PDB file of C-alpha atoms in Angstrom:
ATOM      1  CA  MET A  20     -63.477  43.449 -65.598  1.00 66.00           C
ATOM      2  CA  SER A  21     -63.754  46.374 -68.192  1.00 90.00           C
ATOM      3  CA  LEU A  22     -62.291  45.599 -71.613  1.00 95.00           C
ATOM      4  CA  PRO A  23     -60.919  48.942 -73.306  1.00 97.00           C
ATOM      5  CA  THR A  24     -62.724  48.627 -76.866  1.00 98.00           C
ATOM      6  CA  LEU A  25     -61.774  50.162 -79.953  1.00 98.00           C
ATOM      7  CA  ILE A  26     -64.141  50.244 -83.202  1.00 98.00           C
ATOM      8  CA  ILE A  27     -63.065  50.146 -86.663  1.00 98.00           C
ATOM      9  CA  CYS A  28     -65.631  51.504 -88.832  1.00 98.00           C
ATOM     10  CA  GLU A  29     -65.722  52.981 -92.125  1.00 97.00           C
ATOM     11  CA  ALA A  30     -69.544  52.382 -92.858  1.00 96.00           C
ATOM     12  CA  GLY A  31     -70.619  55.935 -91.795  1.00 96.00           C
ATOM     13  CA  GLU A  32     -71.263  57.915 -88.627  1.00 96.00           C
ATOM     14  CA  ASP A  33     -74.752  56.347 -88.117  1.00 97.00           C
ATOM     15  CA  LYS A  34     -73.261  52.965 -88.146  1.00 97.00           C
ATOM     16  CA  ALA A  35     -70.487  54.028 -85.850  1.00 97.00           C
ATOM     17  CA  LYS A  36     -72.794  55.515 -83.320  1.00 97.00           C
ATOM     18  CA  GLN A  37     -74.787  52.220 -83.444  1.00 96.00           C
ATOM     19  CA  ILE A  38     -71.759  50.243 -82.473  1.00 97.00           C
ATOM     20  CA  GLU A  39     -70.713  52.795 -79.992  1.00 97.00           C
ATOM     21  CA  GLU A  40     -74.182  52.654 -78.279  1.00 97.00           C
ATOM     22  CA  LEU A  41     -74.352  48.950 -77.947  1.00 96.00           C
ATOM     23  CA  ILE A  42     -70.826  49.072 -76.393  1.00 96.00           C
ATOM     24  CA  ARG A  43     -71.602  51.730 -73.799  1.00 96.00           C
ATOM     25  CA  ALA A  44     -74.812  49.372 -73.133  1.00 95.00           C
ATOM     26  CA  HIS A  45     -72.381  46.769 -71.533  1.00 95.00           C
ATOM     27  CA  SER A  46     -70.421  47.918 -68.368  1.00 95.00           C
ATOM     28  CA  GLU A  47     -67.979  44.858 -69.351  1.00 96.00           C
ATOM     29  CA  LEU A  48     -66.853  46.905 -72.244  1.00 96.00           C
ATOM     30  CA  ARG A  49     -65.340  50.388 -72.196  1.00 97.00           C
ATOM     31  CA  LEU A  50     -65.057  52.545 -75.580  1.00 98.00           C
ATOM     32  CA  ILE A  51     -61.845  53.988 -76.068  1.00 98.00           C
ATOM     33  CA  GLY A  52     -62.433  55.150 -79.634  1.00 97.00           C
ATOM     34  CA  THR A  53     -63.789  54.980 -83.058  1.00 98.00           C
ATOM     35  CA  VAL A  54     -60.970  54.760 -85.978  1.00 98.00           C
ATOM     36  CA  ASN A  55     -60.851  54.093 -89.686  1.00 97.00           C
ATOM     37  CA  ARG A  56     -58.599  51.383 -91.507  1.00 96.00           C
ATOM     38  CA  GLN A  57     -55.774  53.663 -92.270  1.00 96.00           C
ATOM     39  CA  THR A  58     -55.226  54.604 -88.687  1.00 97.00           C
ATOM     40  CA  ALA A  59     -56.246  51.320 -86.832  1.00 97.00           C
ATOM     41  CA  ALA A  60     -52.551  49.769 -86.304  1.00 96.00           C
ATOM     42  CA  LYS A  61     -51.261  53.332 -84.949  1.00 96.00           C
ATOM     43  CA  GLN A  62     -54.425  53.175 -82.689  1.00 97.00           C
ATOM     44  CA  ILE A  63     -54.198  49.825 -81.427  1.00 97.00           C
ATOM     45  CA  ALA A  64     -50.539  50.470 -80.636  1.00 96.00           C
ATOM     46  CA  ALA A  65     -51.462  54.034 -78.726  1.00 96.00           C
ATOM     47  CA  LEU A  66     -54.563  52.683 -76.989  1.00 96.00           C
ATOM     48  CA  SER A  67     -53.793  49.101 -76.179  1.00 96.00           C
ATOM     49  CA  PRO A  68     -57.304  47.836 -76.397  1.00 97.00           C
ATOM     50  CA  LYS A  69     -58.197  44.357 -75.345  1.00 96.00           C
ATOM     51  CA  LEU A  70     -61.059  43.950 -77.718  1.00 97.00           C
ATOM     52  CA  VAL A  71     -61.356  45.615 -81.295  1.00 98.00           C
ATOM     53  CA  TRP A  72     -64.765  45.641 -83.127  1.00 98.00           C
ATOM     54  CA  ILE A  73     -64.350  45.679 -86.773  1.00 98.00           C
ATOM     55  CA  GLU A  74     -67.349  46.501 -89.053  1.00 98.00           C
ATOM     56  CA  LEU A  75     -66.832  44.938 -92.427  1.00 97.00           C
ATOM     57  CA  ALA A  76     -69.078  47.221 -94.633  1.00 96.00           C
ATOM     58  CA  PRO A  77     -68.383  48.985 -97.049  1.00 97.00           C
ATOM     59  CA  GLU A  78     -65.500  47.000 -98.250  1.00 96.00           C
ATOM     60  CA  PRO A  79     -65.522  43.482 -96.570  1.00 97.00           C
ATOM     61  CA  MET A  80     -62.629  42.170 -98.163  1.00 96.00           C
ATOM     62  CA  LYS A  81     -60.349  45.105 -97.185  1.00 97.00           C
ATOM     63  CA  ALA A  82     -61.830  44.843 -93.610  1.00 97.00           C
ATOM     64  CA  LEU A  83     -61.097  41.320 -93.587  1.00 97.00           C
ATOM     65  CA  THR A  84     -57.498  41.740 -94.814  1.00 97.00           C
ATOM     66  CA  LEU A  85     -57.219  44.186 -92.041  1.00 97.00           C
ATOM     67  CA  LEU A  86     -58.585  41.662 -89.469  1.00 98.00           C
ATOM     68  CA  GLY A  87     -55.727  38.979 -90.674  1.00 97.00           C
ATOM     69  CA  ASP A  88     -53.021  41.670 -90.464  1.00 97.00           C
ATOM     70  CA  LEU A  89     -54.085  43.055 -86.874  1.00 97.00           C
ATOM     71  CA  ARG A  90     -54.727  39.444 -85.761  1.00 96.00           C
ATOM     72  CA  GLU A  91     -51.011  38.448 -86.575  1.00 96.00           C
ATOM     73  CA  GLN A  92     -49.412  41.572 -85.078  1.00 96.00           C
ATOM     74  CA  HIS A  93     -51.725  41.329 -81.906  1.00 95.00           C
ATOM     75  CA  PRO A  94     -52.359  37.769 -80.766  1.00 93.00           C
ATOM     76  CA  LYS A  95     -53.752  38.636 -77.420  1.00 92.00           C
ATOM     77  CA  ILE A  96     -56.376  41.025 -78.677  1.00 95.00           C
ATOM     78  CA  GLN A  97     -59.942  39.871 -79.302  1.00 96.00           C
ATOM     79  CA  PHE A  98     -61.648  40.869 -82.474  1.00 97.00           C
ATOM     80  CA  LEU A  99     -65.393  41.179 -83.169  1.00 97.00           C
ATOM     81  CA  VAL A 100     -66.591  41.378 -86.525  1.00 97.00           C
ATOM     82  CA  SER A 101     -69.866  42.788 -87.652  1.00 97.00           C
ATOM     83  CA  ASN A 102     -71.815  43.320 -91.151  1.00 96.00           C
ATOM     84  CA  GLU A 103     -75.263  44.539 -92.198  1.00 93.00           C
ATOM     85  CA  THR A 104     -76.073  40.653 -92.753  1.00 92.00           C
ATOM     86  CA  LEU A 105     -75.256  37.316 -92.117  1.00 91.00           C
ATOM     87  CA  ASP A 106     -73.079  36.088 -94.812  1.00 93.00           C
ATOM     88  CA  GLY A 107     -71.685  32.423 -94.457  1.00 94.00           C
ATOM     89  CA  GLY A 108     -68.584  33.273 -96.619  1.00 95.00           C
ATOM     90  CA  LEU A 109     -67.724  36.343 -94.657  1.00 96.00           C
ATOM     91  CA  ILE A 110     -68.400  34.473 -91.357  1.00 96.00           C
ATOM     92  CA  LYS A 111     -66.246  31.344 -92.388  1.00 97.00           C
ATOM     93  CA  THR A 112     -63.493  33.753 -93.333  1.00 97.00           C
ATOM     94  CA  SER A 113     -63.607  35.885 -90.273  1.00 97.00           C
ATOM     95  CA  MET A 114     -63.374  32.947 -87.986  1.00 96.00           C
ATOM     96  CA  GLN A 115     -60.665  31.347 -90.030  1.00 97.00           C
ATOM     97  CA  LEU A 116     -58.659  34.897 -89.643  1.00 97.00           C
ATOM     98  CA  GLY A 117     -59.071  34.818 -85.715  1.00 95.00           C
ATOM     99  CA  ALA A 118     -62.386  36.852 -85.117  1.00 97.00           C
ATOM    100  CA  THR A 119     -63.812  35.761 -81.733  1.00 95.00           C
ATOM    101  CA  ASP A 120     -67.415  36.256 -83.080  1.00 96.00           C
ATOM    102  CA  PHE A 121     -69.556  37.659 -86.155  1.00 96.00           C
ATOM    103  CA  LEU A 122     -72.320  39.760 -85.311  1.00 96.00           C
ATOM    104  CA  ASP A 123     -75.056  41.323 -87.919  1.00 94.00           C
ATOM    105  CA  SER A 124     -76.880  44.562 -87.291  1.00 91.00           C
ATOM    106  CA  GLN A 125     -80.274  42.792 -87.266  1.00 91.00           C
ATOM    107  CA  THR A 126     -80.003  40.632 -84.342  1.00 91.00           C
ATOM    108  CA  TRP A 127     -76.603  42.205 -82.574  1.00 92.00           C
ATOM    109  CA  LYS A 128     -78.395  43.511 -79.617  1.00 90.00           C
ATOM    110  CA  ASP A 129     -79.849  40.014 -78.751  1.00 92.00           C
ATOM    111  CA  GLN A 130     -76.471  38.326 -79.578  1.00 92.00           C
ATOM    112  CA  LEU A 131     -74.103  40.783 -77.662  1.00 94.00           C
ATOM    113  CA  PRO A 132     -74.979  39.759 -74.050  1.00 94.00           C
ATOM    114  CA  ASP A 133     -73.876  36.426 -74.688  1.00 95.00           C
ATOM    115  CA  VAL A 134     -70.834  37.438 -76.702  1.00 95.00           C
ATOM    116  CA  VAL A 135     -69.762  39.864 -74.246  1.00 94.00           C
ATOM    117  CA  LYS A 136     -69.589  36.989 -71.678  1.00 94.00           C
ATOM    118  CA  ARG A 137     -67.473  34.886 -73.860  1.00 93.00           C
ATOM    119  CA  VAL A 138     -65.139  37.842 -74.655  1.00 93.00           C
ATOM    120  CA  VAL A 139     -64.702  38.736 -70.925  1.00 92.00           C
ATOM    121  CA  LEU A 140     -64.174  34.970 -69.967  1.00 91.00           C
ATOM    122  CA  LYS A 141     -61.556  34.689 -72.872  1.00 89.00           C
ATOM    123  CA  ALA A 142     -59.690  37.868 -71.714  1.00 86.00           C
ATOM    124  CA  GLU A 143     -59.752  36.634 -68.177  1.00 86.00           C
ATOM    125  CA  GLN A 144     -57.965  33.435 -69.461  1.00 85.00           C
ATOM    126  CA  LEU A 145     -55.413  35.446 -71.492  1.00 76.00           C
ATOM    127  CA  HIS A 146     -54.770  37.735 -68.614  1.00 72.00           C
ATOM    128  CA  ALA A 147     -54.234  34.756 -66.198  1.00 75.00           C
ATOM    129  CA  GLN A 148     -51.956  32.754 -68.630  1.00 67.00           C
ATOM    130  CA  PRO A 149     -48.703  34.691 -68.012  1.00 59.00           C
ATOM    131  CA  GLN A 150     -48.895  34.170 -64.313  1.00 52.00           C
ATOM    132  CA  ALA A 151     -49.957  30.585 -64.597  1.00 47.00           C
ATOM    133  CA  ALA A 152     -47.957  29.605 -67.655  1.00 46.00           C
ATOM    134  CA  ALA A 153     -46.209  26.457 -66.220  1.00 44.00           C
ATOM    135  CA  PRO A 154     -49.284  24.936 -64.677  1.00 44.00           C
ATOM    136  CA  ALA A 155     -51.469  25.486 -67.486  1.00 42.00           C
ATOM    137  CA  ALA A 156     -49.030  23.879 -69.897  1.00 41.00           C
ATOM    138  CA  ALA A 157     -48.819  20.740 -68.008  1.00 40.00           C
ATOM    139  CA  PRO A 158     -52.520  19.573 -68.862  1.00 39.00           C
ATOM    140  CA  ALA A 159     -52.468  20.604 -72.593  1.00 40.00           C
ATOM    141  CA  ALA A 160     -48.926  18.569 -72.926  1.00 40.00           C
ATOM    142  CA  SER A 161     -50.414  15.640 -71.470  1.00 40.00           C
ATOM    143  CA  GLY A 162     -53.569  15.538 -73.915  1.00 43.00           C
ATOM    144  CA  GLY A 163     -51.458  15.356 -76.877  1.00 42.00           C
ATOM    145  CA  LYS A 164     -51.769  17.404 -80.165  1.00 40.00           C
ATOM    146  CA  ASP A 165     -55.406  16.504 -80.205  1.00 42.00           C
ATOM    147  CA  ALA A 166     -56.201  18.231 -76.993  1.00 41.00           C
ATOM    148  CA  VAL A 167     -58.861  20.827 -76.651  1.00 39.00           C
ATOM    149  CA  PRO A 168     -57.363  24.137 -75.635  1.00 38.00           C
ATOM    150  CA  PRO A 169     -58.744  25.459 -72.267  1.00 41.00           C
ATOM    151  CA  GLY A 170     -61.838  27.386 -72.446  1.00 41.00           C
ATOM    152  CA  LEU A 171     -62.629  25.961 -76.102  1.00 38.00           C
ATOM    153  CA  ALA A 172     -65.041  23.690 -75.047  1.00 41.00           C
ATOM    154  CA  ALA A 173     -66.789  26.041 -72.532  1.00 40.00           C
ATOM    155  CA  ALA A 174     -66.953  28.743 -75.455  1.00 39.00           C
ATOM    156  CA  LEU A 175     -68.393  26.205 -78.040  1.00 38.00           C
ATOM    157  CA  ALA A 176     -70.945  24.747 -75.445  1.00 43.00           C
ATOM    158  CA  ASP A 177     -72.090  28.249 -74.721  1.00 43.00           C
ATOM    159  CA  ASP A 178     -73.565  28.831 -78.189  1.00 42.00           C
ATOM    160  CA  ASP A 179     -76.792  27.522 -76.898  1.00 42.00           C
ATOM    161  CA  ASP A 180     -78.390  27.415 -73.148  1.00 41.00           C
ATOM    162  CA  GLU A 181     -78.184  23.605 -72.875  1.00 42.00           C
ATOM    163  CA  PRO A 182     -75.816  21.904 -70.758  1.00 40.00           C
ATOM    164  CA  VAL A 183     -73.262  19.837 -72.707  1.00 40.00           C
ATOM    165  CA  LYS A 184     -73.905  16.266 -71.481  1.00 41.00           C
ATOM    166  CA  ALA A 185     -71.236  13.692 -71.710  1.00 40.00           C
ATOM    167  CA  LYS A 186     -72.159  10.433 -73.328  1.00 40.00           C
ATOM    168  CA  PRO A 187     -71.429   7.180 -71.266  1.00 41.00           C
ATOM    169  CA  ALA A 188     -68.593   4.989 -72.400  1.00 40.00           C
ATOM    170  CA  PRO A 189     -69.993   1.775 -73.800  1.00 41.00           C
ATOM    171  CA  ALA A 190     -68.758  -0.353 -70.591  1.00 43.00           C
ATOM    172  CA  ALA A 191     -70.440   2.191 -68.325  1.00 42.00           C
ATOM    173  CA  ALA A 192     -73.840   1.998 -70.472  1.00 42.00           C
ATOM    174  CA  ALA A 193     -73.826  -1.476 -70.212  1.00 42.00           C
ATOM    175  CA  THR A 194     -73.806  -1.347 -66.289  1.00 42.00           C
ATOM    176  CA  LEU A 195     -76.681   0.970 -66.200  1.00 45.00           C
ATOM    177  CA  ASP A 196     -78.935  -1.206 -67.916  1.00 45.00           C
ATOM    178  CA  PRO A 197     -81.104  -2.801 -65.346  1.00 45.00           C
ATOM    179  CA  ILE A 198     -81.514  -6.274 -67.361  1.00 48.00           C
TER     180      ILE A 198
END
């Protein structure tokens, strides 16, 4: 699966070219354009990207406002956000507004392979939902309001390379004790 990817960048031509090169380096992503904030909504409607990469610089708050607006208008599109440096406040706000991930330019080359895997997995899940909407709804409904959405546990567990180990229930732990 090759995800059509649109870049929204106003941080200058050099930054846009850096992001374009990163996208071209991953066969799972297909660059379909680079636009500014003013034309972003129109270009998203025209180009139908599956992934939008928003560079926050030079005005992070305006870019975050755009992220919130676009995420609301296009809930099936995934959004990556990047900034020159890691900033806890920007990361938190980006995630609250629906960003799939936050990248900083110092480490994005190292981070991007794992991020691309998660983005592709999520895109495959979103693509499969319309075809399997009824069967997928049954497990979620049985889990109640606190059920973890499908794929969320896997996405969270993918932050490190360690497999997630389930803790045995207290009764099971007692039966494992040889004494």
